[in-house]
Short mmCIF file of N, CA and C in Angstrom, two decimals:
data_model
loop_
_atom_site.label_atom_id
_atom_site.label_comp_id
_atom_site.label_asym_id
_atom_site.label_seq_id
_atom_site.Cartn_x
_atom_site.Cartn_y
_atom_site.Cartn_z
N UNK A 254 -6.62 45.53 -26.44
CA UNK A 254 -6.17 44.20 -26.05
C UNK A 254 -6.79 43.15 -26.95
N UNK A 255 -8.48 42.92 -27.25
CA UNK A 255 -8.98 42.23 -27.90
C UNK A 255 -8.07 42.30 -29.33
N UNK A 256 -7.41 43.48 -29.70
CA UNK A 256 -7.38 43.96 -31.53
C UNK A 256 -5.78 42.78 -31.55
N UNK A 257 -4.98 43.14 -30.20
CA UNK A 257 -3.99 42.14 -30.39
C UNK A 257 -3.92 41.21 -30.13
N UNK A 258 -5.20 40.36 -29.52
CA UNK A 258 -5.36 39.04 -29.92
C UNK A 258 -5.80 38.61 -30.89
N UNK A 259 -6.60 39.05 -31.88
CA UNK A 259 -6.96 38.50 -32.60
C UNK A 259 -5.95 38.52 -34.25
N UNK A 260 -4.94 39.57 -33.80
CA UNK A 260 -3.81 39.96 -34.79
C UNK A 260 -3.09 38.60 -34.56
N UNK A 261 -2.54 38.36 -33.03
CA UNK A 261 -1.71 36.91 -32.82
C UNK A 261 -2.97 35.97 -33.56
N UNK A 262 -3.74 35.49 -33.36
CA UNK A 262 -4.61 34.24 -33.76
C UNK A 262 -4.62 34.32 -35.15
N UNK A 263 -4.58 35.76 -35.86
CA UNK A 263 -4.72 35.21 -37.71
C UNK A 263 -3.22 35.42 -37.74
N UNK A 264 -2.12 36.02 -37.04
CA UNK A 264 -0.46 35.92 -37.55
C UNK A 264 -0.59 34.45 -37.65
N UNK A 265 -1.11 33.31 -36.14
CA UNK A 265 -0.50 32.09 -36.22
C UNK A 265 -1.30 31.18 -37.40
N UNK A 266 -2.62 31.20 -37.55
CA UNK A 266 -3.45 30.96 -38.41
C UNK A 266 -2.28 30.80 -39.42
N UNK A 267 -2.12 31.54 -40.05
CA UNK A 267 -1.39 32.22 -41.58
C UNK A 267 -0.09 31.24 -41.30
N UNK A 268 0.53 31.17 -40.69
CA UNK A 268 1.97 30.85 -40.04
C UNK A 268 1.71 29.00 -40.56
N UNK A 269 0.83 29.13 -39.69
CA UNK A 269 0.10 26.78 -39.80
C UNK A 269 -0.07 27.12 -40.88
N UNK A 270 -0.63 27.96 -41.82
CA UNK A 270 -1.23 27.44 -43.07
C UNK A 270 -0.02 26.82 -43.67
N UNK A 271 0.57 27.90 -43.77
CA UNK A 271 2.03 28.08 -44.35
C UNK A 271 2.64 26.96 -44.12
N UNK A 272 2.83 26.71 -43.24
CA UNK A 272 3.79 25.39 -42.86
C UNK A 272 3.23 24.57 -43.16
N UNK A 273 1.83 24.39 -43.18
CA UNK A 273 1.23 22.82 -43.52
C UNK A 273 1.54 23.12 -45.56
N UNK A 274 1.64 23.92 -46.12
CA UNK A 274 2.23 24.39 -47.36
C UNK A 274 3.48 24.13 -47.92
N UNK A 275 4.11 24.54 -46.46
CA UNK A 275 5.61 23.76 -47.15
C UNK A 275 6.13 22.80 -46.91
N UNK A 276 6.14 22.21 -46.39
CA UNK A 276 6.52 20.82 -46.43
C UNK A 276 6.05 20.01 -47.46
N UNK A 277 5.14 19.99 -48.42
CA UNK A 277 5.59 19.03 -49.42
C UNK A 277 6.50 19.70 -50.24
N UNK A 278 6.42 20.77 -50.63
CA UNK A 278 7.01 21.42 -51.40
C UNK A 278 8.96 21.28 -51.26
N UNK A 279 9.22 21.51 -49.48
CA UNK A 279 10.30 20.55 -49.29
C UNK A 279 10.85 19.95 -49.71
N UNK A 280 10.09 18.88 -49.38
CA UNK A 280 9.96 17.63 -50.00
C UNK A 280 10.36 17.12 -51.19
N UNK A 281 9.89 18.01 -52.06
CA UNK A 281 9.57 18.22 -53.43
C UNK A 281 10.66 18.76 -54.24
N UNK A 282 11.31 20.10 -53.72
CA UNK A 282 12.21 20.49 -53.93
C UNK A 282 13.89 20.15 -53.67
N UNK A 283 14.15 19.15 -52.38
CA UNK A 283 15.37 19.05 -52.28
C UNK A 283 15.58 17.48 -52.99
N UNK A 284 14.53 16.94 -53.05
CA UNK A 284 14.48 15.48 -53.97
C UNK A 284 14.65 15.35 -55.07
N UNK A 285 15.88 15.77 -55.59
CA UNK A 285 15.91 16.00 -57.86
C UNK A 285 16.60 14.57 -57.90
N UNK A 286 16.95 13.67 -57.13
CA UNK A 286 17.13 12.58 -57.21
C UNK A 286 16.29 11.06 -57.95
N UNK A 287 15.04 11.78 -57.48
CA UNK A 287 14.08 10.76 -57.62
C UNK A 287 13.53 11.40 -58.75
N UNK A 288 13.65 10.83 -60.03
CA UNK A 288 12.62 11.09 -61.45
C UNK A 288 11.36 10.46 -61.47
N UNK A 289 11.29 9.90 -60.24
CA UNK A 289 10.37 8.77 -60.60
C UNK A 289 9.03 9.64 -59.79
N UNK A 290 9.71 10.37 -58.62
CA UNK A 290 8.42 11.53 -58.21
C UNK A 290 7.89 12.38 -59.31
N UNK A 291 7.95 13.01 -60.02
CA UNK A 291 7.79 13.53 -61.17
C UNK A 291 7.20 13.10 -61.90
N UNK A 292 7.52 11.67 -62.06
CA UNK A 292 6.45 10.99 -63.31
C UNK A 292 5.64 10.36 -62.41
N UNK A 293 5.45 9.99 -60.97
CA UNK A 293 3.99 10.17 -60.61
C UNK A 293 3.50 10.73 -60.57
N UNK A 294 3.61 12.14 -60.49
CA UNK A 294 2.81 13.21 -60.90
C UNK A 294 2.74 14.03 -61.81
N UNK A 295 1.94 13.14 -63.00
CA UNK A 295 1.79 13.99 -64.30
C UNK A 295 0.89 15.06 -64.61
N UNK A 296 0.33 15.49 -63.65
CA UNK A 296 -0.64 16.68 -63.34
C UNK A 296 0.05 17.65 -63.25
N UNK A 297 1.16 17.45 -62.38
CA UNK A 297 1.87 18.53 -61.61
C UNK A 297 2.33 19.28 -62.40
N UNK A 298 1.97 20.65 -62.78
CA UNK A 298 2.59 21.33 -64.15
C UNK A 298 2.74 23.15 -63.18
N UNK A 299 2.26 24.21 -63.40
CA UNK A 299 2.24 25.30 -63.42
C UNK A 299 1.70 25.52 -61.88
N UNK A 300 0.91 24.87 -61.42
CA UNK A 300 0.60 24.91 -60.48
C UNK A 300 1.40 24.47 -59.12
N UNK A 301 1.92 22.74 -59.35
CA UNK A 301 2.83 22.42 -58.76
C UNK A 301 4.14 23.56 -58.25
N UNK A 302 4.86 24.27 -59.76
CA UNK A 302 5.96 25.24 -59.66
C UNK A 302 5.62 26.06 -58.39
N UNK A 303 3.93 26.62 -58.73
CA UNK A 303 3.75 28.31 -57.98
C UNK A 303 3.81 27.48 -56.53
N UNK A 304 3.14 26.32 -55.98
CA UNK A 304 3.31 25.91 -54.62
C UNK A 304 4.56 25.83 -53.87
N UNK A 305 5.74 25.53 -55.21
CA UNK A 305 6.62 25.12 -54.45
C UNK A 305 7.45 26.22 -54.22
N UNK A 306 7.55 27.31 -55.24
CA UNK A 306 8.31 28.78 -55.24
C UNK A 306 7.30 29.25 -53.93
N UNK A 307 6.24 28.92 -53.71
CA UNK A 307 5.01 29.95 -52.64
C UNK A 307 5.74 29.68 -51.06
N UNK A 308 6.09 28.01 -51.21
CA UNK A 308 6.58 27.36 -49.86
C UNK A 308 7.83 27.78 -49.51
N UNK A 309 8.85 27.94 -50.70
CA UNK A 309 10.53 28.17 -50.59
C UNK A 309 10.30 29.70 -49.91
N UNK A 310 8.99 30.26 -50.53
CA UNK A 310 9.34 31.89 -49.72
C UNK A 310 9.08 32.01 -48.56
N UNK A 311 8.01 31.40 -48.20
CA UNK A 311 7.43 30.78 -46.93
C UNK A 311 8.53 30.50 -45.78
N UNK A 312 8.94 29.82 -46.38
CA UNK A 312 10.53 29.09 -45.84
C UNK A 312 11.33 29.99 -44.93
N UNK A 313 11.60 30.98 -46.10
CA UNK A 313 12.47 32.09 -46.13
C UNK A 313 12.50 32.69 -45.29
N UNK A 314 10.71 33.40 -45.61
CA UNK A 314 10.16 34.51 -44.37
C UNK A 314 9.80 34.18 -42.80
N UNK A 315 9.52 32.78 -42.51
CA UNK A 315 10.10 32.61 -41.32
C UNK A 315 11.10 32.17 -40.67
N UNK A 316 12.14 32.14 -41.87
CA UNK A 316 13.87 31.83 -41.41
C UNK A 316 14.32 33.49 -41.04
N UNK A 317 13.80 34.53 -41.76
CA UNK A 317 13.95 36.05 -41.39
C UNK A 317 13.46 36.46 -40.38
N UNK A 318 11.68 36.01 -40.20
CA UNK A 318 11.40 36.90 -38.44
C UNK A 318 11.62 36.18 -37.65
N UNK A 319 11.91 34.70 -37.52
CA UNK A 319 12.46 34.12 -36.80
C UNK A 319 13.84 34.46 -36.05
N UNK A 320 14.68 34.94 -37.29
CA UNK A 320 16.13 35.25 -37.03
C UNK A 320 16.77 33.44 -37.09
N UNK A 321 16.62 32.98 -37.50
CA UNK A 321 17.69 31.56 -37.99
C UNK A 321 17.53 30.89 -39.28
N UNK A 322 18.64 30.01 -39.61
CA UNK A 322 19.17 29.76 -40.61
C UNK A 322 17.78 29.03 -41.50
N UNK A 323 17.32 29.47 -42.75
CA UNK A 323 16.61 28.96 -44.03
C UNK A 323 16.61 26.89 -43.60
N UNK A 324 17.70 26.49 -43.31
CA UNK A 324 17.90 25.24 -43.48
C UNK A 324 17.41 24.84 -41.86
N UNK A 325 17.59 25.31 -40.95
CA UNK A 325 17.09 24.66 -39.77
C UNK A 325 15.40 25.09 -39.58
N UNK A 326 15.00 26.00 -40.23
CA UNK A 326 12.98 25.69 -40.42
C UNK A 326 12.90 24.97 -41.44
N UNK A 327 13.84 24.78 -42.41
CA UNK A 327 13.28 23.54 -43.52
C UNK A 327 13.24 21.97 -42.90
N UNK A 328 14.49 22.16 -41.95
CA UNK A 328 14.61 20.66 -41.22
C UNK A 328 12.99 20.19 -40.19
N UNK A 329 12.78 22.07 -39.42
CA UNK A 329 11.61 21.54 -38.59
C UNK A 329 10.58 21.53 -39.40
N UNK A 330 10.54 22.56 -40.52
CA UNK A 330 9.44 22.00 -40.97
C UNK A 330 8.99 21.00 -41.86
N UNK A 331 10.25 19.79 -42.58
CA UNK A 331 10.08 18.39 -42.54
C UNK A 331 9.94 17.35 -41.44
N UNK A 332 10.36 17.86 -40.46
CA UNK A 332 10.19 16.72 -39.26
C UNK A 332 8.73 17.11 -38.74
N UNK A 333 8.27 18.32 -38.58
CA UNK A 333 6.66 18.88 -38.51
C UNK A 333 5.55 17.91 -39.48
N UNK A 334 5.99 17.74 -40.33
CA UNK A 334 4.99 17.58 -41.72
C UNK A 334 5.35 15.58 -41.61
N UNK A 335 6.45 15.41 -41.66
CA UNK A 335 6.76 14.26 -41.44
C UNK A 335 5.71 13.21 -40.07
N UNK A 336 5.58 13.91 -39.35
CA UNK A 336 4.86 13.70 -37.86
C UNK A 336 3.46 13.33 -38.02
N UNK A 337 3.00 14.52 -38.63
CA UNK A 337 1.45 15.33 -38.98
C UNK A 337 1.02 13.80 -39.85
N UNK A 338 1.87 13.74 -40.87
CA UNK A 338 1.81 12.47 -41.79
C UNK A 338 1.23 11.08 -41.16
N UNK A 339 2.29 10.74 -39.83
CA UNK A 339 2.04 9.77 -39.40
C UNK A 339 0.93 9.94 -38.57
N UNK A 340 0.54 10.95 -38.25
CA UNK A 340 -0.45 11.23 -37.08
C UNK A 340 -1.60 10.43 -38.22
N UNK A 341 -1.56 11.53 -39.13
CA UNK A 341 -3.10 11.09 -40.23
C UNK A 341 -3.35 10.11 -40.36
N UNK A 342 -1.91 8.95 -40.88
CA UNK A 342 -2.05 7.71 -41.18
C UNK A 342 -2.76 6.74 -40.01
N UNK A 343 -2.31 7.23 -38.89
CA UNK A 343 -2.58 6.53 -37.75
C UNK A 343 -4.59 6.78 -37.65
N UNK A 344 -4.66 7.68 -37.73
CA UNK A 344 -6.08 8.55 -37.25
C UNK A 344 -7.21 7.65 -38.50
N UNK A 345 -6.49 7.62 -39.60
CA UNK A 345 -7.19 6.83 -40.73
C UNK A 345 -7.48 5.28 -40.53
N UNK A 346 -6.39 4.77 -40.15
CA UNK A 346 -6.38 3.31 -39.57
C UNK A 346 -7.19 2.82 -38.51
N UNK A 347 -7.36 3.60 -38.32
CA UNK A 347 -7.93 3.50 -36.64
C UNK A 347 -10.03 3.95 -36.97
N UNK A 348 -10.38 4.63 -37.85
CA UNK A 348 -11.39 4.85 -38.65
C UNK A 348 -12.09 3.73 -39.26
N UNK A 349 -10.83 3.33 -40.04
CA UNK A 349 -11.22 1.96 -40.90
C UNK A 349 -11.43 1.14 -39.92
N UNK A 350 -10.34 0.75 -39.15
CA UNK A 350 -10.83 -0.43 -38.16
C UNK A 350 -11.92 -0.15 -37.64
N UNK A 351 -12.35 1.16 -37.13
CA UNK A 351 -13.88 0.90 -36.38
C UNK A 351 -14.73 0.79 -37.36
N UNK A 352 -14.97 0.96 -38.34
CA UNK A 352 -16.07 0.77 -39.75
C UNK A 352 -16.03 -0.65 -39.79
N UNK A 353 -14.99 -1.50 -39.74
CA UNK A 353 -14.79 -2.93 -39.90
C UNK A 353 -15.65 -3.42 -39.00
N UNK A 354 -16.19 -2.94 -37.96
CA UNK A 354 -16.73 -4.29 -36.80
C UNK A 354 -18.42 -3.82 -37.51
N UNK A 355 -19.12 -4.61 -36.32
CA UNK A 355 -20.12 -4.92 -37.11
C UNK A 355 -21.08 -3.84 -37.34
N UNK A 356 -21.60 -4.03 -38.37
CA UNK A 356 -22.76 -3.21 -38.81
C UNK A 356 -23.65 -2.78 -38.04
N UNK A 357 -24.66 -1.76 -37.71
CA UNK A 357 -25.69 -1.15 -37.13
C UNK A 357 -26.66 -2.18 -37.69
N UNK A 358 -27.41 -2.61 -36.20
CA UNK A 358 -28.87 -3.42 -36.61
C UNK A 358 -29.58 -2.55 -37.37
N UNK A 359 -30.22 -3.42 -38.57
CA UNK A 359 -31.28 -2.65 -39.69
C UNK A 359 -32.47 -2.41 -38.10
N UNK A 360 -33.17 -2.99 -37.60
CA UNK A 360 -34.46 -2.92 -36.99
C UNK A 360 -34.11 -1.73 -36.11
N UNK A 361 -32.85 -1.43 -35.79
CA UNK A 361 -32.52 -0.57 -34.15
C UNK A 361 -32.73 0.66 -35.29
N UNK A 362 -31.91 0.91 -36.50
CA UNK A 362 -32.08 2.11 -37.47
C UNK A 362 -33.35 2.38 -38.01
N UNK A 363 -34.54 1.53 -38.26
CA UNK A 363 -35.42 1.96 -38.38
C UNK A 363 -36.63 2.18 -37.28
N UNK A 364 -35.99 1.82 -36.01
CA UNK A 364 -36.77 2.03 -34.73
C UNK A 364 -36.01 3.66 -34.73
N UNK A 365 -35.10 3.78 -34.85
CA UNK A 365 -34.40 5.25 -34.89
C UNK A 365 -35.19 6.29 -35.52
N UNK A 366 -35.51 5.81 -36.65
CA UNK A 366 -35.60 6.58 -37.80
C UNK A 366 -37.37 7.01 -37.43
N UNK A 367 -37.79 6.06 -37.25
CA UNK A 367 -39.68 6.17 -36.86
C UNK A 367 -39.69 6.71 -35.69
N UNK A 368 -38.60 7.03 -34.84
CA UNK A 368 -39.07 8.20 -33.69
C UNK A 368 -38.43 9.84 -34.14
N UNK A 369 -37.49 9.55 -35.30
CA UNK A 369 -37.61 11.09 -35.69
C UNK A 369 -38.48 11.49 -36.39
N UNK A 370 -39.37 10.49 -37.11
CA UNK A 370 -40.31 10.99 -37.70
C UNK A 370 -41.32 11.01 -37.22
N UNK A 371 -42.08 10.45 -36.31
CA UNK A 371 -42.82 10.72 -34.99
C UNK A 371 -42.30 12.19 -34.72
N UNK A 372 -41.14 12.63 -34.43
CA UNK A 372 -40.87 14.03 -33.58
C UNK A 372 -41.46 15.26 -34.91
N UNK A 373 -41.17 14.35 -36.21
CA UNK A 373 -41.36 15.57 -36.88
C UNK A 373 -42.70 15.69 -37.46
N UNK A 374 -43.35 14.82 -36.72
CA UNK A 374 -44.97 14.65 -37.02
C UNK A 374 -45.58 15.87 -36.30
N UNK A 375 -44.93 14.91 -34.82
CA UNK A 375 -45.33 16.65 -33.38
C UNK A 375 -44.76 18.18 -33.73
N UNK A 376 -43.71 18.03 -34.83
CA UNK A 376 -43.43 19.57 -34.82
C UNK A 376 -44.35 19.94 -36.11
N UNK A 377 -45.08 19.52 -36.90
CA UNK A 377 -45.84 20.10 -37.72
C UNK A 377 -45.02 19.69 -38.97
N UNK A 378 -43.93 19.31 -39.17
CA UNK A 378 -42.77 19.54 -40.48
C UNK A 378 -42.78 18.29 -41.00
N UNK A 379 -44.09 17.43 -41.04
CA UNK A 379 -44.88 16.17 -41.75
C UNK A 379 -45.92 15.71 -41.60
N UNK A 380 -46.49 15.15 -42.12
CA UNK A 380 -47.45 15.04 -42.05
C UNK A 380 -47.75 13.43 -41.66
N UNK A 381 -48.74 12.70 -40.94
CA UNK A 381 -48.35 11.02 -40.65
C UNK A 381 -48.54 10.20 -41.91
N UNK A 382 -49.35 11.09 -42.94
CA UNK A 382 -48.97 10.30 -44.20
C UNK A 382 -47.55 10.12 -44.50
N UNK A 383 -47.08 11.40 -44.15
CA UNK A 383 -45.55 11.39 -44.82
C UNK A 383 -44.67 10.40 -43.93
N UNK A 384 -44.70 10.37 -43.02
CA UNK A 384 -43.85 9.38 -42.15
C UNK A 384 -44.39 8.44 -42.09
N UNK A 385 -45.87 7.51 -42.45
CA UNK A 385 -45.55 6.58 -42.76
C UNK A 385 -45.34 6.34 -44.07
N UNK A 386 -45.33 6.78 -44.84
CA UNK A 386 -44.75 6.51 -46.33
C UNK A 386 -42.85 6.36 -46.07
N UNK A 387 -42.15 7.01 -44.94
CA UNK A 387 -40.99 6.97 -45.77
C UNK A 387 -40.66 5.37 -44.55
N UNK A 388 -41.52 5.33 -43.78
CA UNK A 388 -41.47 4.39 -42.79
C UNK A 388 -41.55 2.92 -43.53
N UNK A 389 -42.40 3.27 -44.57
CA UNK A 389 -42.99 1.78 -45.49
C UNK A 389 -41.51 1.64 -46.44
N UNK A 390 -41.40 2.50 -46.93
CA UNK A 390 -40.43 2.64 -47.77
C UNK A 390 -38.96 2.39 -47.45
N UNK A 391 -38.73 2.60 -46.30
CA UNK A 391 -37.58 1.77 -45.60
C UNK A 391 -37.37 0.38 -45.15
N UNK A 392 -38.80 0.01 -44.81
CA UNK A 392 -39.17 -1.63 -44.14
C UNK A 392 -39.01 -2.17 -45.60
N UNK A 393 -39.39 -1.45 -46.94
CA UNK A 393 -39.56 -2.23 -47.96
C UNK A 393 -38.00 -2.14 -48.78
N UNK A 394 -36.84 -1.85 -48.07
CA UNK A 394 -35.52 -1.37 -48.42
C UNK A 394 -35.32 -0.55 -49.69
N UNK A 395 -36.40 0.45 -49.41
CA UNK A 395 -36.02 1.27 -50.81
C UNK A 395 -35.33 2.22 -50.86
N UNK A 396 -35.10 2.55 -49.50
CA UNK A 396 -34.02 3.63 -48.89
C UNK A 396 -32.60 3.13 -48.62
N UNK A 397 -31.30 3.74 -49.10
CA UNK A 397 -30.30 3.35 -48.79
C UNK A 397 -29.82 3.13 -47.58
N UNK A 398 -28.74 2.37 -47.39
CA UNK A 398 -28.26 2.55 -46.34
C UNK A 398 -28.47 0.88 -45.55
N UNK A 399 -27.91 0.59 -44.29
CA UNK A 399 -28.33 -0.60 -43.64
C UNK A 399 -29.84 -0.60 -43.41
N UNK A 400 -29.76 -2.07 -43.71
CA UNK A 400 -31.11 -2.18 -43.57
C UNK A 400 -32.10 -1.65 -44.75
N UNK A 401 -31.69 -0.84 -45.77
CA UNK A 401 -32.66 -0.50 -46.76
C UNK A 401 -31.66 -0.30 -47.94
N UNK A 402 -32.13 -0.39 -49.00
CA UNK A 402 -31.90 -0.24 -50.17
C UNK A 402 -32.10 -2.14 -51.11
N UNK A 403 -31.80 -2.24 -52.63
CA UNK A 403 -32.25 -3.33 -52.92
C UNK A 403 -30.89 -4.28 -52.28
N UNK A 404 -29.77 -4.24 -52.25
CA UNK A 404 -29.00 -5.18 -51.66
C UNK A 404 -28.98 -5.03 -50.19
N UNK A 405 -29.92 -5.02 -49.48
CA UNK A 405 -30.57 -5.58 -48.19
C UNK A 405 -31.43 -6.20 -48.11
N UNK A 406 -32.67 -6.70 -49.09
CA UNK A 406 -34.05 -7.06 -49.41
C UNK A 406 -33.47 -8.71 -49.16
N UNK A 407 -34.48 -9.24 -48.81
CA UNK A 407 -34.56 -10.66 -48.27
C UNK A 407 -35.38 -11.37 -49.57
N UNK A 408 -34.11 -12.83 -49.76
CA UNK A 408 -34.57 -13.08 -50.70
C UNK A 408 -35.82 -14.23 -50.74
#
């Protein structure tokens, strides 16, 4: 029982890869319209080809164990990939906007930072020279990040 679950979990594994594979290639392939895709991508040489011949077979082989037509998994799997797209875009936007609000207090990050190094005083894995050295060295913004490095230093 375990041997045929784990056969279904890498069949579907393999299956998502695949599909997240073809759809640009799709994409890519039924678009000879646009020259202008092409010359944005001037990289795209030998490699591009093998993805997109890799995806068309892809295509194929689950238009065969499926049992239906080549063109109705190309449709789902543009409207699949199409989706996934907007999902990302959305998931990205939404990232940025939280990075946008305000910054982490420098004093709360280095009140942070001086109780992990306190913890790693008690576990033996520093020494209190060493934590206060990297302790000084942060108050004195030599460490990156909020609150430290030279474009945080007070002028």
């Amino acid at each position: 029982m375990n041997n045929v679950r784990k056969r279904a979990g890498i069949t579907a594994g393999v299956v998502l890869a695949g599909i997240g594979l073809a759809f640009p290639a799709v994409a890519f392939a039924e678009d000879h319209s646009k020259p202008a895709a092409a010359e944005a991508r001037p990289h795209a040489g030998k490699g591009a080809e093998l993805r997109e011949e890799h995806r068309k077979e892809l295509a194929e082989a689950l238009a065969k164990d499926l049992g239906v037509p080549v063109d109705k998994v190309t449709g789902s799997l543009e409207k699949f990939r199409a989706a996934q797209g907007e999902k990302h875009r959305e998931e990205r936007k939404d990232r940025k906007d939280e990075r946008a609000g305000e910054r982490p207090d420098a004093a709360a990050l280095q009140k942070k930072l001086a109780d992990r190094l306190d913890q790693a005083v008690k576990d033996g894995k520093l020494t209190r020279a060493q934590a206060d050295a990297v302790i000084a060295a942060a108050k004195a913004g030599v460490l990156p990040g909020p609150g430290g490095g030279p474009h945080h230093q007070e002028r």
